PDB file of C-alpha atoms in Angstrom:
ATOM      1  CA  TYR A   1     139.592 108.261 135.360  1.00  0.00           C
ATOM      2  CA  PRO A   2     139.998 112.008 136.073  1.00  0.00           C
ATOM      3  CA  THR A   3     140.247 113.890 132.800  1.00  0.00           C
ATOM      4  CA  LEU A   4     139.872 117.390 131.381  1.00  0.00           C
ATOM      5  CA  ARG A   5     138.678 116.092 128.022  1.00  0.00           C
ATOM      6  CA  SER A   6     135.172 117.492 128.541  1.00  0.00           C
ATOM      7  CA  TYR A   7     136.548 120.992 129.188  1.00  0.00           C
ATOM      8  CA  VAL A   8     138.693 120.761 126.060  1.00  0.00           C
ATOM      9  CA  GLU A   9     135.680 119.649 124.050  1.00  0.00           C
ATOM     10  CA  LEU A  10     133.568 122.458 125.469  1.00  0.00           C
ATOM     11  CA  LEU A  11     136.088 125.287 125.060  1.00  0.00           C
ATOM     12  CA  ILE A  12     137.657 124.226 121.757  1.00  0.00           C
ATOM     13  CA  ASP A  13     135.249 121.964 119.894  1.00  0.00           C
ATOM     14  CA  SER A  14     131.957 123.655 120.885  1.00  0.00           C
ATOM     15  CA  PRO A  15     131.668 127.096 119.229  1.00  0.00           C
ATOM     16  CA  GLY A  16     127.995 127.168 120.164  1.00  0.00           C
ATOM     17  CA  PHE A  17     129.024 127.528 123.797  1.00  0.00           C
ATOM     18  CA  PHE A  18     130.716 130.863 123.123  1.00  0.00           C
ATOM     19  CA  VAL A  19     127.791 132.064 120.999  1.00  0.00           C
ATOM     20  CA  MET A  20     125.429 131.374 123.884  1.00  0.00           C
ATOM     21  CA  PHE A  21     127.860 132.966 126.347  1.00  0.00           C
ATOM     22  CA  TRP A  22     127.883 136.145 124.271  1.00  0.00           C
ATOM     23  CA  ASN A  23     124.093 136.038 124.005  1.00  0.00           C
ATOM     24  CA  ILE A  24     123.632 135.865 127.779  1.00  0.00           C
ATOM     25  CA  CYS A  25     126.010 138.811 128.177  1.00  0.00           C
ATOM     26  CA  LYS A  26     123.953 140.783 125.654  1.00  0.00           C
ATOM     27  CA  ILE A  27     120.883 140.091 127.787  1.00  0.00           C
ATOM     28  CA  VAL A  28     122.139 140.378 131.365  1.00  0.00           C
ATOM     29  CA  PHE A  29     124.203 143.569 131.215  1.00  0.00           C
ATOM     30  CA  PRO A  30     121.618 145.700 129.343  1.00  0.00           C
ATOM     31  CA  VAL A  31     119.013 144.491 131.848  1.00  0.00           C
ATOM     32  CA  LEU A  32     121.170 145.614 134.780  1.00  0.00           C
ATOM     33  CA  VAL A  33     121.939 148.995 133.228  1.00  0.00           C
ATOM     34  CA  GLY A  34     118.300 149.543 132.293  1.00  0.00           C
ATOM     35  CA  GLN A  35     117.080 148.671 135.782  1.00  0.00           C
ATOM     36  CA  LEU A  36     119.528 151.109 137.349  1.00  0.00           C
ATOM     37  CA  LEU A  37     118.375 153.878 135.002  1.00  0.00           C
ATOM     38  CA  ILE A  38     114.646 153.184 135.396  1.00  0.00           C
ATOM     39  CA  CYS A  39     114.000 151.476 138.722  1.00  0.00           C
ATOM     40  CA  VAL A  40     116.347 153.445 140.982  1.00  0.00           C
ATOM     41  CA  PRO A  41     114.888 156.884 140.088  1.00  0.00           C
ATOM     42  CA  ALA A  42     111.376 155.392 140.324  1.00  0.00           C
ATOM     43  CA  ALA A  43     112.106 154.132 143.842  1.00  0.00           C
ATOM     44  CA  TRP A  44     113.499 157.547 144.810  1.00  0.00           C
ATOM     45  CA  GLY A  45     110.303 159.183 143.565  1.00  0.00           C
ATOM     46  CA  PHE A  46     108.137 156.832 145.630  1.00  0.00           C
ATOM     47  CA  ALA A  47     110.249 157.376 148.755  1.00  0.00           C
ATOM     48  CA  ARG A  48     110.827 161.090 148.385  1.00  0.00           C
ATOM     49  CA  TYR A  49     107.490 162.522 147.244  1.00  0.00           C
ATOM     50  CA  ASP A  50     103.882 162.248 148.350  1.00  0.00           C
ATOM     51  CA  PHE A  51     101.425 162.281 145.494  1.00  0.00           C
ATOM     52  CA  ARG A  52      97.928 161.121 144.708  1.00  0.00           C
ATOM     53  CA  PHE A  53      97.346 157.363 144.509  1.00  0.00           C
ATOM     54  CA  LYS A  54     100.878 156.693 145.801  1.00  0.00           C
ATOM     55  CA  ASN A  55      99.790 153.880 148.123  1.00  0.00           C
ATOM     56  CA  ILE A  56      97.667 152.306 145.396  1.00  0.00           C
ATOM     57  CA  LEU A  57     100.610 152.318 142.997  1.00  0.00           C
ATOM     58  CA  LEU A  58     102.878 150.768 145.642  1.00  0.00           C
ATOM     59  CA  LEU A  59     100.286 148.076 146.261  1.00  0.00           C
ATOM     60  CA  LEU A  60     100.109 147.457 142.509  1.00  0.00           C
ATOM     61  CA  TYR A  61     103.897 147.177 142.363  1.00  0.00           C
ATOM     62  CA  MET A  62     103.925 144.595 145.138  1.00  0.00           C
ATOM     63  CA  ALA A  63     101.111 142.624 143.484  1.00  0.00           C
ATOM     64  CA  LEU A  64     103.023 142.533 140.201  1.00  0.00           C
ATOM     65  CA  MET A  65     106.169 141.511 142.051  1.00  0.00           C
ATOM     66  CA  LEU A  66     104.386 138.514 143.602  1.00  0.00           C
ATOM     67  CA  MET A  67     103.036 137.290 140.262  1.00  0.00           C
ATOM     68  CA  PRO A  68     105.129 134.485 138.721  1.00  0.00           C
ATOM     69  CA  PHE A  69     106.121 134.658 135.084  1.00  0.00           C
ATOM     70  CA  GLN A  70     103.558 132.019 134.156  1.00  0.00           C
ATOM     71  CA  VAL A  71     100.721 134.385 135.095  1.00  0.00           C
ATOM     72  CA  THR A  72     101.863 137.209 132.796  1.00  0.00           C
ATOM     73  CA  MET A  73     103.381 134.987 130.104  1.00  0.00           C
ATOM     74  CA  VAL A  74     100.500 135.209 127.621  1.00  0.00           C
ATOM     75  CA  SER A  75     100.037 138.959 127.997  1.00  0.00           C
ATOM     76  CA  ASN A  76     103.792 139.514 127.618  1.00  0.00           C
ATOM     77  CA  TYR A  77     103.816 137.374 124.491  1.00  0.00           C
ATOM     78  CA  LEU A  78     100.931 139.304 122.925  1.00  0.00           C
ATOM     79  CA  VAL A  79     102.480 142.687 123.702  1.00  0.00           C
ATOM     80  CA  LEU A  80     105.894 141.683 122.372  1.00  0.00           C
ATOM     81  CA  ASP A  81     104.284 140.246 119.265  1.00  0.00           C
ATOM     82  CA  ARG A  82     102.440 143.517 118.697  1.00  0.00           C
ATOM     83  CA  LEU A  83     105.711 145.441 119.128  1.00  0.00           C
ATOM     84  CA  LYS A  84     107.541 143.072 116.740  1.00  0.00           C
ATOM     85  CA  LEU A  85     110.016 142.142 119.492  1.00  0.00           C
ATOM     86  CA  LEU A  86     109.533 138.377 119.477  1.00  0.00           C
ATOM     87  CA  ASN A  87     112.644 136.404 118.541  1.00  0.00           C
ATOM     88  CA  THR A  88     114.863 139.300 119.618  1.00  0.00           C
ATOM     89  CA  HIS A  89     116.938 139.849 122.731  1.00  0.00           C
ATOM     90  CA  MET A  90     115.063 143.092 123.289  1.00  0.00           C
ATOM     91  CA  GLY A  91     111.936 141.021 123.900  1.00  0.00           C
ATOM     92  CA  ILE A  92     113.604 139.689 127.052  1.00  0.00           C
ATOM     93  CA  ILE A  93     115.455 142.858 128.027  1.00  0.00           C
ATOM     94  CA  LEU A  94     112.558 145.315 127.819  1.00  0.00           C
ATOM     95  CA  PRO A  95     110.158 143.579 130.278  1.00  0.00           C
ATOM     96  CA  ALA A  96     113.064 142.965 132.674  1.00  0.00           C
ATOM     97  CA  VAL A  97     114.086 146.628 132.664  1.00  0.00           C
ATOM     98  CA  PHE A  98     110.680 147.568 134.077  1.00  0.00           C
ATOM     99  CA  SER A  99     110.743 144.878 136.762  1.00  0.00           C
ATOM    100  CA  THR A 100     109.040 145.845 140.023  1.00  0.00           C
ATOM    101  CA  PHE A 101     111.368 143.991 142.402  1.00  0.00           C
ATOM    102  CA  PRO A 102     114.296 146.498 142.193  1.00  0.00           C
ATOM    103  CA  VAL A 103     111.865 149.346 142.884  1.00  0.00           C
ATOM    104  CA  PHE A 104     110.599 147.566 145.974  1.00  0.00           C
ATOM    105  CA  ILE A 105     114.125 146.982 147.311  1.00  0.00           C
ATOM    106  CA  MET A 106     115.387 150.505 146.637  1.00  0.00           C
ATOM    107  CA  TYR A 107     112.225 152.085 148.035  1.00  0.00           C
ATOM    108  CA  ARG A 108     113.092 150.648 151.441  1.00  0.00           C
ATOM    109  CA  PHE A 109     116.643 152.015 151.302  1.00  0.00           C
ATOM    110  CA  PHE A 110     115.614 155.483 150.137  1.00  0.00           C
ATOM    111  CA  LYS A 111     112.825 155.613 152.702  1.00  0.00           C
ATOM    112  CA  ALA A 112     115.471 155.150 155.420  1.00  0.00           C
ATOM    113  CA  VAL A 113     117.393 158.287 154.374  1.00  0.00           C
ATOM    114  CA  PRO A 114     117.032 160.732 157.301  1.00  0.00           C
ATOM    115  CA  ALA A 115     114.834 163.700 156.472  1.00  0.00           C
ATOM    116  CA  ALA A 116     117.194 166.000 158.408  1.00  0.00           C
ATOM    117  CA  ILE A 117     119.978 165.359 155.892  1.00  0.00           C
ATOM    118  CA  ILE A 118     117.709 166.188 152.955  1.00  0.00           C
ATOM    119  CA  GLU A 119     116.436 169.326 154.696  1.00  0.00           C
ATOM    120  CA  ALA A 120     120.007 170.440 155.392  1.00  0.00           C
ATOM    121  CA  ALA A 121     120.893 169.946 151.720  1.00  0.00           C
ATOM    122  CA  GLU A 122     117.851 171.953 150.654  1.00  0.00           C
ATOM    123  CA  THR A 123     118.844 174.723 153.062  1.00  0.00           C
ATOM    124  CA  ASP A 124     122.263 174.844 151.412  1.00  0.00           C
ATOM    125  CA  GLY A 125     120.582 175.352 148.055  1.00  0.00           C
ATOM    126  CA  ALA A 126     120.912 171.823 146.632  1.00  0.00           C
ATOM    127  CA  GLY A 127     118.445 170.960 143.893  1.00  0.00           C
ATOM    128  CA  GLU A 128     116.481 167.739 143.601  1.00  0.00           C
ATOM    129  CA  LEU A 129     118.976 166.212 141.189  1.00  0.00           C
ATOM    130  CA  ASP A 130     121.893 167.100 143.465  1.00  0.00           C
ATOM    131  CA  ILE A 131     120.133 165.566 146.458  1.00  0.00           C
ATOM    132  CA  PHE A 132     119.454 162.387 144.506  1.00  0.00           C
ATOM    133  CA  ILE A 133     123.036 162.072 143.219  1.00  0.00           C
ATOM    134  CA  ARG A 134     124.968 163.275 146.278  1.00  0.00           C
ATOM    135  CA  ILE A 135     122.771 161.875 149.063  1.00  0.00           C
ATOM    136  CA  GLY A 136     120.337 159.307 147.717  1.00  0.00           C
ATOM    137  CA  LEU A 137     122.712 157.235 145.602  1.00  0.00           C
ATOM    138  CA  PRO A 138     125.584 157.043 148.168  1.00  0.00           C
ATOM    139  CA  MET A 139     123.234 156.117 151.017  1.00  0.00           C
ATOM    140  CA  GLY A 140     121.392 153.647 148.797  1.00  0.00           C
ATOM    141  CA  ALA A 141     124.589 152.055 147.438  1.00  0.00           C
ATOM    142  CA  PRO A 142     124.128 148.796 149.423  1.00  0.00           C
ATOM    143  CA  GLY A 143     120.670 148.420 147.945  1.00  0.00           C
ATOM    144  CA  ILE A 144     121.931 149.118 144.427  1.00  0.00           C
ATOM    145  CA  ILE A 145     124.630 146.481 144.763  1.00  0.00           C
ATOM    146  CA  SER A 146     122.145 143.969 146.186  1.00  0.00           C
ATOM    147  CA  ILE A 147     119.903 144.613 143.159  1.00  0.00           C
ATOM    148  CA  ILE A 148     122.816 144.001 140.802  1.00  0.00           C
ATOM    149  CA  VAL A 149     123.633 140.721 142.546  1.00  0.00           C
ATOM    150  CA  LEU A 150     120.051 139.432 142.687  1.00  0.00           C
ATOM    151  CA  GLU A 151     119.135 140.420 139.141  1.00  0.00           C
ATOM    152  CA  PHE A 152     122.400 139.060 137.739  1.00  0.00           C
ATOM    153  CA  LEU A 153     121.764 135.706 139.395  1.00  0.00           C
ATOM    154  CA  GLU A 154     118.188 135.683 138.088  1.00  0.00           C
ATOM    155  CA  TYR A 155     118.852 136.553 134.465  1.00  0.00           C
ATOM    156  CA  TRP A 156     122.136 134.669 134.175  1.00  0.00           C
ATOM    157  CA  SER A 157     120.124 131.473 134.627  1.00  0.00           C
ATOM    158  CA  VAL A 158     116.930 132.579 132.881  1.00  0.00           C
ATOM    159  CA  ILE A 159     115.212 129.715 131.020  1.00  0.00           C
ATOM    160  CA  GLU A 160     111.481 130.270 130.509  1.00  0.00           C
ATOM    161  CA  GLN A 161     111.610 133.640 128.718  1.00  0.00           C
ATOM    162  CA  PRO A 162     114.180 132.559 126.083  1.00  0.00           C
ATOM    163  CA  LEU A 163     112.336 129.311 125.421  1.00  0.00           C
ATOM    164  CA  ILE A 164     109.080 131.172 124.807  1.00  0.00           C
ATOM    165  CA  PHE A 165     110.213 134.404 123.167  1.00  0.00           C
ATOM    166  CA  LEU A 166     113.237 133.222 121.135  1.00  0.00           C
ATOM    167  CA  LYS A 167     112.537 130.871 118.244  1.00  0.00           C
ATOM    168  CA  ASP A 168     115.977 131.066 116.640  1.00  0.00           C
ATOM    169  CA  LYS A 169     118.481 128.883 118.515  1.00  0.00           C
ATOM    170  CA  SER A 170     121.311 131.188 117.471  1.00  0.00           C
ATOM    171  CA  LEU A 171     119.808 133.743 119.892  1.00  0.00           C
ATOM    172  CA  TRP A 172     119.587 131.378 122.845  1.00  0.00           C
ATOM    173  CA  PRO A 173     121.520 132.343 126.003  1.00  0.00           C
ATOM    174  CA  LEU A 174     123.984 130.165 127.889  1.00  0.00           C
ATOM    175  CA  SER A 175     121.283 129.046 130.327  1.00  0.00           C
ATOM    176  CA  LEU A 176     119.798 126.909 127.526  1.00  0.00           C
ATOM    177  CA  PHE A 177     123.089 125.237 126.594  1.00  0.00           C
ATOM    178  CA  MET A 178     122.840 122.468 129.187  1.00  0.00           C
ATOM    179  CA  PRO A 179     119.203 121.514 128.492  1.00  0.00           C
ATOM    180  CA  ASP A 180     120.228 121.148 124.850  1.00  0.00           C
ATOM    181  CA  ILE A 181     122.945 118.568 125.665  1.00  0.00           C
ATOM    182  CA  THR A 182     121.914 115.079 124.610  1.00  0.00           C
ATOM    183  CA  SER A 183     121.835 112.209 127.072  1.00  0.00           C
ATOM    184  CA  GLY A 184     124.990 110.191 127.593  1.00  0.00           C
ATOM    185  CA  ARG A 185     127.271 113.241 127.647  1.00  0.00           C
ATOM    186  CA  GLY A 186     127.496 113.709 131.386  1.00  0.00           C
ATOM    187  CA  GLY A 187     131.093 114.945 131.276  1.00  0.00           C
ATOM    188  CA  LEU A 188     130.204 117.785 128.920  1.00  0.00           C
ATOM    189  CA  TYR A 189     127.171 118.619 131.051  1.00  0.00           C
ATOM    190  CA  LEU A 190     129.310 118.824 134.205  1.00  0.00           C
ATOM    191  CA  ALA A 191     131.954 120.979 132.497  1.00  0.00           C
ATOM    192  CA  ALA A 192     129.285 123.390 131.236  1.00  0.00           C
ATOM    193  CA  SER A 193     127.754 123.534 134.715  1.00  0.00           C
ATOM    194  CA  VAL A 194     131.089 124.441 136.303  1.00  0.00           C
ATOM    195  CA  LEU A 195     131.902 127.161 133.769  1.00  0.00           C
ATOM    196  CA  MET A 196     128.420 128.612 133.967  1.00  0.00           C
ATOM    197  CA  ILE A 197     128.353 128.827 137.754  1.00  0.00           C
ATOM    198  CA  ILE A 198     131.740 130.570 138.099  1.00  0.00           C
ATOM    199  CA  PRO A 199     130.478 134.096 137.201  1.00  0.00           C
ATOM    200  CA  SER A 200     127.494 133.665 139.534  1.00  0.00           C
ATOM    201  CA  MET A 201     129.766 132.611 142.399  1.00  0.00           C
ATOM    202  CA  LEU A 202     132.104 135.575 141.853  1.00  0.00           C
ATOM    203  CA  ILE A 203     129.220 138.044 141.764  1.00  0.00           C
ATOM    204  CA  PHE A 204     127.649 136.489 144.843  1.00  0.00           C
ATOM    205  CA  LEU A 205     130.892 136.534 146.844  1.00  0.00           C
ATOM    206  CA  PHE A 206     131.505 140.151 145.851  1.00  0.00           C
ATOM    207  CA  GLY A 207     128.061 141.365 146.887  1.00  0.00           C
ATOM    208  CA  GLN A 208     127.194 138.964 149.693  1.00  0.00           C
ATOM    209  CA  LYS A 209     127.431 141.610 152.397  1.00  0.00           C
ATOM    210  CA  TYR A 210     125.212 144.042 150.486  1.00  0.00           C
ATOM    211  CA  LEU A 211     122.826 141.263 149.532  1.00  0.00           C
ATOM    212  CA  GLU A 212     122.192 140.549 153.203  1.00  0.00           C
ATOM    213  CA  LYS A 213     121.412 144.227 153.755  1.00  0.00           C
ATOM    214  CA  GLY A 214     119.007 144.178 150.848  1.00  0.00           C
ATOM    215  CA  ILE A 215     117.175 141.139 152.229  1.00  0.00           C
ATOM    216  CA  ARG A 216     116.906 142.785 155.647  1.00  0.00           C
ATOM    217  CA  ALA A 217     115.623 145.999 154.096  1.00  0.00           C
ATOM    218  CA  SER A 218     112.960 144.180 152.068  1.00  0.00           C
ATOM    219  CA  GLY A 219     111.627 142.607 155.248  1.00  0.00           C
ATOM    220  CA  LEU A 220     111.286 145.803 157.272  1.00  0.00           C
ATOM    221  CA  LYS A 221     107.862 147.191 158.006  1.00  0.00           C
ATOM    222  CA  GLU A 222     107.101 150.873 157.694  1.00  0.00           C
TER     223      GLU A 222
END
């Protein structure tokens, strides 16, 4: 029979659900902010300036982007252990902040900024920071939003990194709530699935148009 008992059990009788919800928020939003502060200026630097070994660094970025987490898992674990960041949320946030994928996406958008506009701004006396803020960021806004959407969807459902880097279950994010549900509790599993997918759906619907632009930009050849 149709019933909302599972939702009542999840939202009222399962305090662990809210702990994990808060944990995933403490992971996802710092990752997004960190990527915007680190990756967007890095992409602008690659697109705007010509320097030595630029092509080699771009090739290295793309190679790192193609590597799955399983390839770099051991090295990440050793580095985080050396930095005393294992069993902390920062152990997940810090590697994600320096992800190469946002740089790759934004590089394509910034590369498409017409040189005539930048030259006109320089003629008017605009500095590099002004050009980046007043021209680069507005023209790259679709790419920034597509990054936010893609990275939110990725880290909202992250599983492998928390399982490996977080030993204390009190630090686990919401993405590990459902795997922790015992068998025979299908109603609770379905309720958790519905509540977990709602934020992802809202973010996706909000940024769908910009996400399509980001996918097209990542597929363009120079």
